[in-house]
XYZ file of C-alpha atoms in Angstrom:
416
model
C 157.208 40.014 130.577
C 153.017 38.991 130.455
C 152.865 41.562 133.416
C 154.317 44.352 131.158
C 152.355 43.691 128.483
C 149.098 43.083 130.177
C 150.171 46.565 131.777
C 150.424 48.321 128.101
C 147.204 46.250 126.963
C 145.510 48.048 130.011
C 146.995 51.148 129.152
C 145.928 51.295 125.686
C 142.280 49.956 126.229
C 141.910 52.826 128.818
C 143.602 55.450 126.889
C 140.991 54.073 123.993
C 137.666 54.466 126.397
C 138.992 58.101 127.148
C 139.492 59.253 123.310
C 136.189 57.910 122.509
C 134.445 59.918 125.840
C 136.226 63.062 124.553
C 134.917 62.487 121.309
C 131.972 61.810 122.158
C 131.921 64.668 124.525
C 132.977 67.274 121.633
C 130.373 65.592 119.138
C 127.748 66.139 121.988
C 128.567 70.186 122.419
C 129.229 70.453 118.240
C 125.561 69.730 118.064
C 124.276 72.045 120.927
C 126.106 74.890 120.114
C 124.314 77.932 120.276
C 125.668 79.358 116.640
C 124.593 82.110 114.802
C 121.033 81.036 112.986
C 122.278 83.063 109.733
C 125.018 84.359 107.417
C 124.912 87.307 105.103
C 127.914 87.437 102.622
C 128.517 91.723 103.177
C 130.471 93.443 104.781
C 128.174 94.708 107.722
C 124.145 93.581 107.841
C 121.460 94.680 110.756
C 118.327 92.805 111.412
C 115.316 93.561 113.965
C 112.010 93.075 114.499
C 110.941 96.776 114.647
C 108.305 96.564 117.209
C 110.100 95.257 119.795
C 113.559 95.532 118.620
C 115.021 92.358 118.880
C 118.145 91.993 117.064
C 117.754 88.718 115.161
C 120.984 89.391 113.310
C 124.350 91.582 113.634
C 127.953 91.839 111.657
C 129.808 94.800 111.849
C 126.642 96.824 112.914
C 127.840 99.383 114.482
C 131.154 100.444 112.417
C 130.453 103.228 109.689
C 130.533 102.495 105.996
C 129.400 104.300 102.821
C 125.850 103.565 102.386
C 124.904 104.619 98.661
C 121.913 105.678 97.690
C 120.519 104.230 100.660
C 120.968 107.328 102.188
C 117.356 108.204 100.018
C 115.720 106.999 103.053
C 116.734 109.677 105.427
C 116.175 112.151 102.504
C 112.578 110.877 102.047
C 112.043 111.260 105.755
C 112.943 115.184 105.726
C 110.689 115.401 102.761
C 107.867 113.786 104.428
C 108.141 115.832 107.459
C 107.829 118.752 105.794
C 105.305 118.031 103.575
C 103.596 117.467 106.970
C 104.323 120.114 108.708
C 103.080 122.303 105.306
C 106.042 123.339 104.033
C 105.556 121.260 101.038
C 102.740 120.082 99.362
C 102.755 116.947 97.270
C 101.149 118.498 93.924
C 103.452 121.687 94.438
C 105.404 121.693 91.222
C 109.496 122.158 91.575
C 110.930 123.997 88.075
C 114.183 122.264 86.951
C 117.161 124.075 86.467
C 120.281 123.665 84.617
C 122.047 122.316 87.086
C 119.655 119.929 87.892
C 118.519 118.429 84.589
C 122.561 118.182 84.173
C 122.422 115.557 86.839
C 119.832 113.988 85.738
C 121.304 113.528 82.051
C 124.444 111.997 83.531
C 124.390 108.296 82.614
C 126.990 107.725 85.128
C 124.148 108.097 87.255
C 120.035 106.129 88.321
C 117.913 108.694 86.906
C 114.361 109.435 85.258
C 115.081 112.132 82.169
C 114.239 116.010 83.590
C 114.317 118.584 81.363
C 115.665 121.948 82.304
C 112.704 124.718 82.668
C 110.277 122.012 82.921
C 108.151 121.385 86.289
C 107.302 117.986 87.826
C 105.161 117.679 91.145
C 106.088 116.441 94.715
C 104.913 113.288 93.932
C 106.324 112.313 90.873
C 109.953 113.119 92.184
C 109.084 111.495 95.329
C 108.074 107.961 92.942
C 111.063 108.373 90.708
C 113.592 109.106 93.817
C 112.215 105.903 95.476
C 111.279 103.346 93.014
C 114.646 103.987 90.741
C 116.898 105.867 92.796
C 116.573 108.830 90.542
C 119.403 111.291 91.552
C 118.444 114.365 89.993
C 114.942 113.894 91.465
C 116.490 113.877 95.074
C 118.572 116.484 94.367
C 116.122 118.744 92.622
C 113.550 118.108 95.914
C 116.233 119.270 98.312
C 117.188 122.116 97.067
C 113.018 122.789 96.593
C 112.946 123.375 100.231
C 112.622 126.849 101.264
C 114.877 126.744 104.468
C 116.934 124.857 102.502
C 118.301 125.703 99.196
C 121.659 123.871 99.469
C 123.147 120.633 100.031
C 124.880 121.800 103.436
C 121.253 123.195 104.462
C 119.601 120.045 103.768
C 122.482 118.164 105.150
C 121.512 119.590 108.786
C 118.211 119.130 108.139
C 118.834 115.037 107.394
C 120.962 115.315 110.552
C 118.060 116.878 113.036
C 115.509 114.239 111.369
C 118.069 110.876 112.239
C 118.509 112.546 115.830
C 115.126 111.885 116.460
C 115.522 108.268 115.282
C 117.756 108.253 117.922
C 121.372 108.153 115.807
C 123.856 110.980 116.264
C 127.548 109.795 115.245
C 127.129 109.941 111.631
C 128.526 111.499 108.488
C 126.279 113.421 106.164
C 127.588 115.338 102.951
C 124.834 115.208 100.626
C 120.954 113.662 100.204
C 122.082 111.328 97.334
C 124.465 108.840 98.357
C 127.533 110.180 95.755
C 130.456 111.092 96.565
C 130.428 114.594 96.949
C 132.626 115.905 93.960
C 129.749 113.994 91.509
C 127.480 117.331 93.352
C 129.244 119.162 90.699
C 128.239 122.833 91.735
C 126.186 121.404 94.689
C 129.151 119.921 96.181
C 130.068 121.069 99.417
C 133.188 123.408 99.384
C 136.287 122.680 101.361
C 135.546 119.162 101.661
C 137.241 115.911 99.950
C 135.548 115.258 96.506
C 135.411 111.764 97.405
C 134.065 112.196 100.830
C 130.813 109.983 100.919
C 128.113 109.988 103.960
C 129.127 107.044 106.463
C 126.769 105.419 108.522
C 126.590 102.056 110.349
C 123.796 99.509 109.662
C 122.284 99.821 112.696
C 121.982 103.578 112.161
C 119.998 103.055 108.951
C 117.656 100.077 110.640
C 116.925 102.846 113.299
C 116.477 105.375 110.620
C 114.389 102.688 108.558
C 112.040 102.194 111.449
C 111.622 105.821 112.780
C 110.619 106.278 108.978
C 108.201 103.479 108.849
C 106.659 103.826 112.077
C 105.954 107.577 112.462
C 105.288 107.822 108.196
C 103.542 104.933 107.322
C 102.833 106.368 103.753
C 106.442 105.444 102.989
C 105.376 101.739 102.558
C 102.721 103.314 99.849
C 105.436 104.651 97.865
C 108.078 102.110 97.862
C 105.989 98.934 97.547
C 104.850 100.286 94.459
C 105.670 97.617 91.417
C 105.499 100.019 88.606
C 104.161 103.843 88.395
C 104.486 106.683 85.493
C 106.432 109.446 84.943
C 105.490 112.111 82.735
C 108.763 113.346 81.129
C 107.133 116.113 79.014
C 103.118 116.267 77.945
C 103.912 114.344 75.183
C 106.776 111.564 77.263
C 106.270 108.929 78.977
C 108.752 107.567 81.555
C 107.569 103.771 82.781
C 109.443 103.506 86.413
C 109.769 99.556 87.300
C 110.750 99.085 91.072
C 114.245 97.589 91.334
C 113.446 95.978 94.453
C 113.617 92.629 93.472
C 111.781 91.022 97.088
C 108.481 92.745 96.101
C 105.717 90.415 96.297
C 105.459 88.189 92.757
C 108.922 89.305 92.096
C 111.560 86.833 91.569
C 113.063 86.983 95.048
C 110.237 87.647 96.893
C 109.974 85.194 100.171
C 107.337 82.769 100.443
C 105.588 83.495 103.467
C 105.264 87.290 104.612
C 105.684 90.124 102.228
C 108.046 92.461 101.323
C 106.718 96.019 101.138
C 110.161 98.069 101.084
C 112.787 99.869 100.992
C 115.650 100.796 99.492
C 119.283 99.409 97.183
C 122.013 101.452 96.601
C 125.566 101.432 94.838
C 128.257 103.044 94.470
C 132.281 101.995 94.165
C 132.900 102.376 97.760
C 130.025 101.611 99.253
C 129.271 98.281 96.882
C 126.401 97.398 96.860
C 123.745 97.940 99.603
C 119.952 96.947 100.480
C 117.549 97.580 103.042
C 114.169 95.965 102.948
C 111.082 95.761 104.815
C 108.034 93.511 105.005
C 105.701 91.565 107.713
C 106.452 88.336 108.814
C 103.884 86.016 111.287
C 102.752 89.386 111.950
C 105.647 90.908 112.834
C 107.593 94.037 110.974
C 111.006 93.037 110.048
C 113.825 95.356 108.928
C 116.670 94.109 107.145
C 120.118 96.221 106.433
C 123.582 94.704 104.385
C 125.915 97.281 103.482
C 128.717 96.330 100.650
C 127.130 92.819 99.949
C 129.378 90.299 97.873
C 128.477 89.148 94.109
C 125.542 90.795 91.908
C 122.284 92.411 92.509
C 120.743 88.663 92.083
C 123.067 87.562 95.249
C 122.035 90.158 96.920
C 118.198 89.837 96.514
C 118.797 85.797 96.929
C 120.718 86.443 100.264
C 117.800 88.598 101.456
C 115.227 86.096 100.319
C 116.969 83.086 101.835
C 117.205 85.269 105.540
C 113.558 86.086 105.618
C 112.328 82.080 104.403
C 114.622 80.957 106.772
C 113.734 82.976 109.867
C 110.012 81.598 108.796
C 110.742 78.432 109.092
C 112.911 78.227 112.062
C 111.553 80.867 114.328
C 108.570 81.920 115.425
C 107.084 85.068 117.380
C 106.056 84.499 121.073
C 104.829 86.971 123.399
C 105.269 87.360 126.865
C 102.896 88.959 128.840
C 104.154 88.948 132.439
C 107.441 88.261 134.391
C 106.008 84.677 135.264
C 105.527 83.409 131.470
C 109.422 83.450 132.055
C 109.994 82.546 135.674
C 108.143 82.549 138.916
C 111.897 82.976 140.583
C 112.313 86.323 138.585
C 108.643 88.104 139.915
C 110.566 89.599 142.922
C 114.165 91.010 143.395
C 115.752 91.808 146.791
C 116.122 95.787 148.351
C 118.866 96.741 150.672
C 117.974 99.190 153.338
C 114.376 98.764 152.280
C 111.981 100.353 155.441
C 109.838 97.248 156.484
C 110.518 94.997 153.266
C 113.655 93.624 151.668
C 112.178 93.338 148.512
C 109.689 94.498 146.163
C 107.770 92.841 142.648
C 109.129 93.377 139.028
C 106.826 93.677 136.494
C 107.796 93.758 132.133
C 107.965 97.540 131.649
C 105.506 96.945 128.591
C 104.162 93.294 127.139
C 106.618 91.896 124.385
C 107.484 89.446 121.680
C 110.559 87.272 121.345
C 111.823 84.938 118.192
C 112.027 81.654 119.038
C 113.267 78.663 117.411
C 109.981 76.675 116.951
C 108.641 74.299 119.564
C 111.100 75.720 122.135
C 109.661 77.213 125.572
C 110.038 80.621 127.222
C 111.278 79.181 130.094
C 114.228 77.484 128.059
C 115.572 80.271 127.159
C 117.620 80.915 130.445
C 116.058 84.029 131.663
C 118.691 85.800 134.322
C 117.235 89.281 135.627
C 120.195 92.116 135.304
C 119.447 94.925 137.868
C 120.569 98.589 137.113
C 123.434 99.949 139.167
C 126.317 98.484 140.827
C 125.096 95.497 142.631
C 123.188 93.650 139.328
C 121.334 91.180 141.917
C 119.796 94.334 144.487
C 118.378 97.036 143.943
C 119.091 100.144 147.111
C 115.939 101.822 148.717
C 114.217 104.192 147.876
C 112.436 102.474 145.325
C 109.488 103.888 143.355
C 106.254 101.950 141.947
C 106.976 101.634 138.212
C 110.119 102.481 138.029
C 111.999 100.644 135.067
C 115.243 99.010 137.286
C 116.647 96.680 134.891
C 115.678 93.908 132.340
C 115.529 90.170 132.011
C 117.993 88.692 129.613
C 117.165 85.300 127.356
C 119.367 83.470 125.890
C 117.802 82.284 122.177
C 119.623 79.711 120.485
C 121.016 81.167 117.067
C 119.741 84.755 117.728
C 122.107 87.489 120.168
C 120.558 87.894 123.924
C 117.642 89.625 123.833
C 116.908 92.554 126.713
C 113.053 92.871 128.022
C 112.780 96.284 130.341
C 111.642 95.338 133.582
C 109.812 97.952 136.241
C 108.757 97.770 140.335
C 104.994 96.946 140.660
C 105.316 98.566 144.414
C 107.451 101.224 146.350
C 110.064 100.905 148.898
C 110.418 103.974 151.499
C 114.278 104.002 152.515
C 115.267 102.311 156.026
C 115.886 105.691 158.175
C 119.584 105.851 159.190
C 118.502 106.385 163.122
């Protein structure tokens, strides 16, 4: 009977140490999990840094959704490009007409009061389209455009300018962000009067940063606080900026500034935000489609993303292949003529987010080679040729990609 019992005693004490080891063990990886850094109550959200493109957050990113009146920015672009290219000027004055000042009388909809026969310059539609979401503005500077003149001619236009910023699978029925029966006679015909354009967040933080980067007067527009509109000679219209992250504005983040972009709302689409500002240096562009709660939420989730990525994170460049590894300079060739391998080189010098304090060279860099074999490349080989990337693995952020090119050539191995 004492040896039974001893037995269970024995039994139980071990069974004990191995609970408390697995315990332990699960406590241990609960604290080093690599989790997502942050969390954005809507229904899809995009983050980058737009110089180098590192994704520092994604949900949903890449499914389409109604986007609003954040669909402004793409309009803006078209309008910018062709003031550019002299097809517009921005003290050319655009006559309002019935139609038009119509829209703009609708409360239903964001507007700055036009008044039909009257004329209002480039610019002042341009402030009012931006800074208050003013629909018959937009509407009345689309149709302006003389190879345009209707909301399917503008549409294609919007659709050539977000090719260039690289995004292609989207829907586009009109340059306001309604749904396309609110066009009233500048709806499109044969199409669903609720149809609404449908684009993913990703597509607008590539749109957002082809806009910012190749039309820097953007930013002087939309970080604008305040600016007049003159209704009539004897009107004044005072246009407040309803983006709420503006510097000295309520939700405006304590270190970097905020110097854009967009909100938008409508029942579908909920309500949306895309803002802009510098951070350590560093451009950041922030998307959330459909975010939950009111416009406060939504300014206060914004605010808390950009004071958080502050304070955890930090930028770090890397120079050359070595600031990561001195195993990754060099990668292996098969059926290389006199050498089996040849040096890798970053395609271009970059930046990286990383938590702060935490090394390059802890961030697990594995080299991904193009092709079938991601470990070799296959002669012939030419000097600068981009063959792959180097992947790191940043705690809280997704994997971030650095191109990676050949710093010499490697003739093919004749066959005989």
């Amino acid at each position: 009977m004492k040896k039974v019992k001893s037995f269970f005693a024995k039994l139980l004490l071990i069974t004990a140490i191995i609970s408390i080891c697995l315990n332990g063990l699960g406590m241990f990886a609960k604290v080093h999990a690599d989790t997502t850094a942050f969390q954005m109550d809507a229904r899809a959200a995009y983050a980058i840094d737009a110089e180098s493109g590192q994704v520092l957050y994604q949900k949903n990113a890449t499914k389409r959704y109604p986007i609003a009146s954040v669909i402004k920015i793409l309009t803006l672009g078209v309008i910018l490009q062709d003031i550019r290219n002299h097809h517009l000027k921005w003290d050319q004055k655009i006559k309002i007409t019935p139609a038009v000042a119509k829209m703009a009388d609708d409360w239903h909809f964001s507007n700055v009061p036009l008044m039909n026969g009257e004329e209002y310059t480039v610019r002042q539609l341009v402030d009012s389209m931006m800074l208050v979401s003013a629909d018959g503005s937009t509407e009345a500077l689309a149709l302006a455009l003389a190879d345009a003149g209707s909301t399917a001619a503008f549409n294609k236009k919007m659709m050539a300018f977000a090719k260039k910023a690289g995004v292609t699978d989207i829907k586009i029925y009109n340059m306001i962000g309604l749904p396309n029966g609110d066009l009233g006679e500048h709806k499109l015909k044969g199409v669903d009067k609720d149809a609404e354009n449908l684009l993913s967040a990703k597509d607008v933080a590539l749109i957002s940063k082809y806009l910012v980067e190749n039309y820097p007067e953007t930013l002087d527009i939309t970080k604008q606080k305040f600016a007049n509109f003159d209704v009539t000679k004897d009107q004044q219209y005072l246009m407040t900026n309803v983006n709420a992250l503006l510097p000295q504005n309520g939700f405006a983040p304590k270190d970097g500034e905020i110097d854009g972009l967009k909100t938008g709302n409508t029942d579908r689409a909920g309500k949306c935000i895309v803002s802009t500002g510098t951070f350590a240096g560093r451009r950041i562009i922030l998307v959330a489609l459909h975010t939950k709660g009111e416009w406060n939420d939504q300014s206060k989730m914004q605010q808390d993303f950009y004071n958080k990525l502050i304070d955890e994170y930090q930028p770090v460049e890397i120079k050359e292949v070595s600031d990561l590894s001195a195993k990754l300079t060099s990668v292996k060739v098969k059926n290389g003529k006199n050498k089996n391998k040849t040096n890798i080189k970053l395609t271009k010098e970059s930046t990286v987010w990383l938590p702060k304090n935490m090394k390059l060279q802890a961030t697990k860099p594995t080299l991904l080679v193009q092709g079938d074999d991601q470990k070799q490349l296959t002669a012939p080989v030419k000097k600068n040729q981009q063959v792959g990337s180097i992947r790191l693995h940043i705690p809280g952020l997704p994997d971030f990609n650095i191109p990676v090119s050949t710093s010499q050539s490697v003739a093919e191995k004749p066959m005989f």
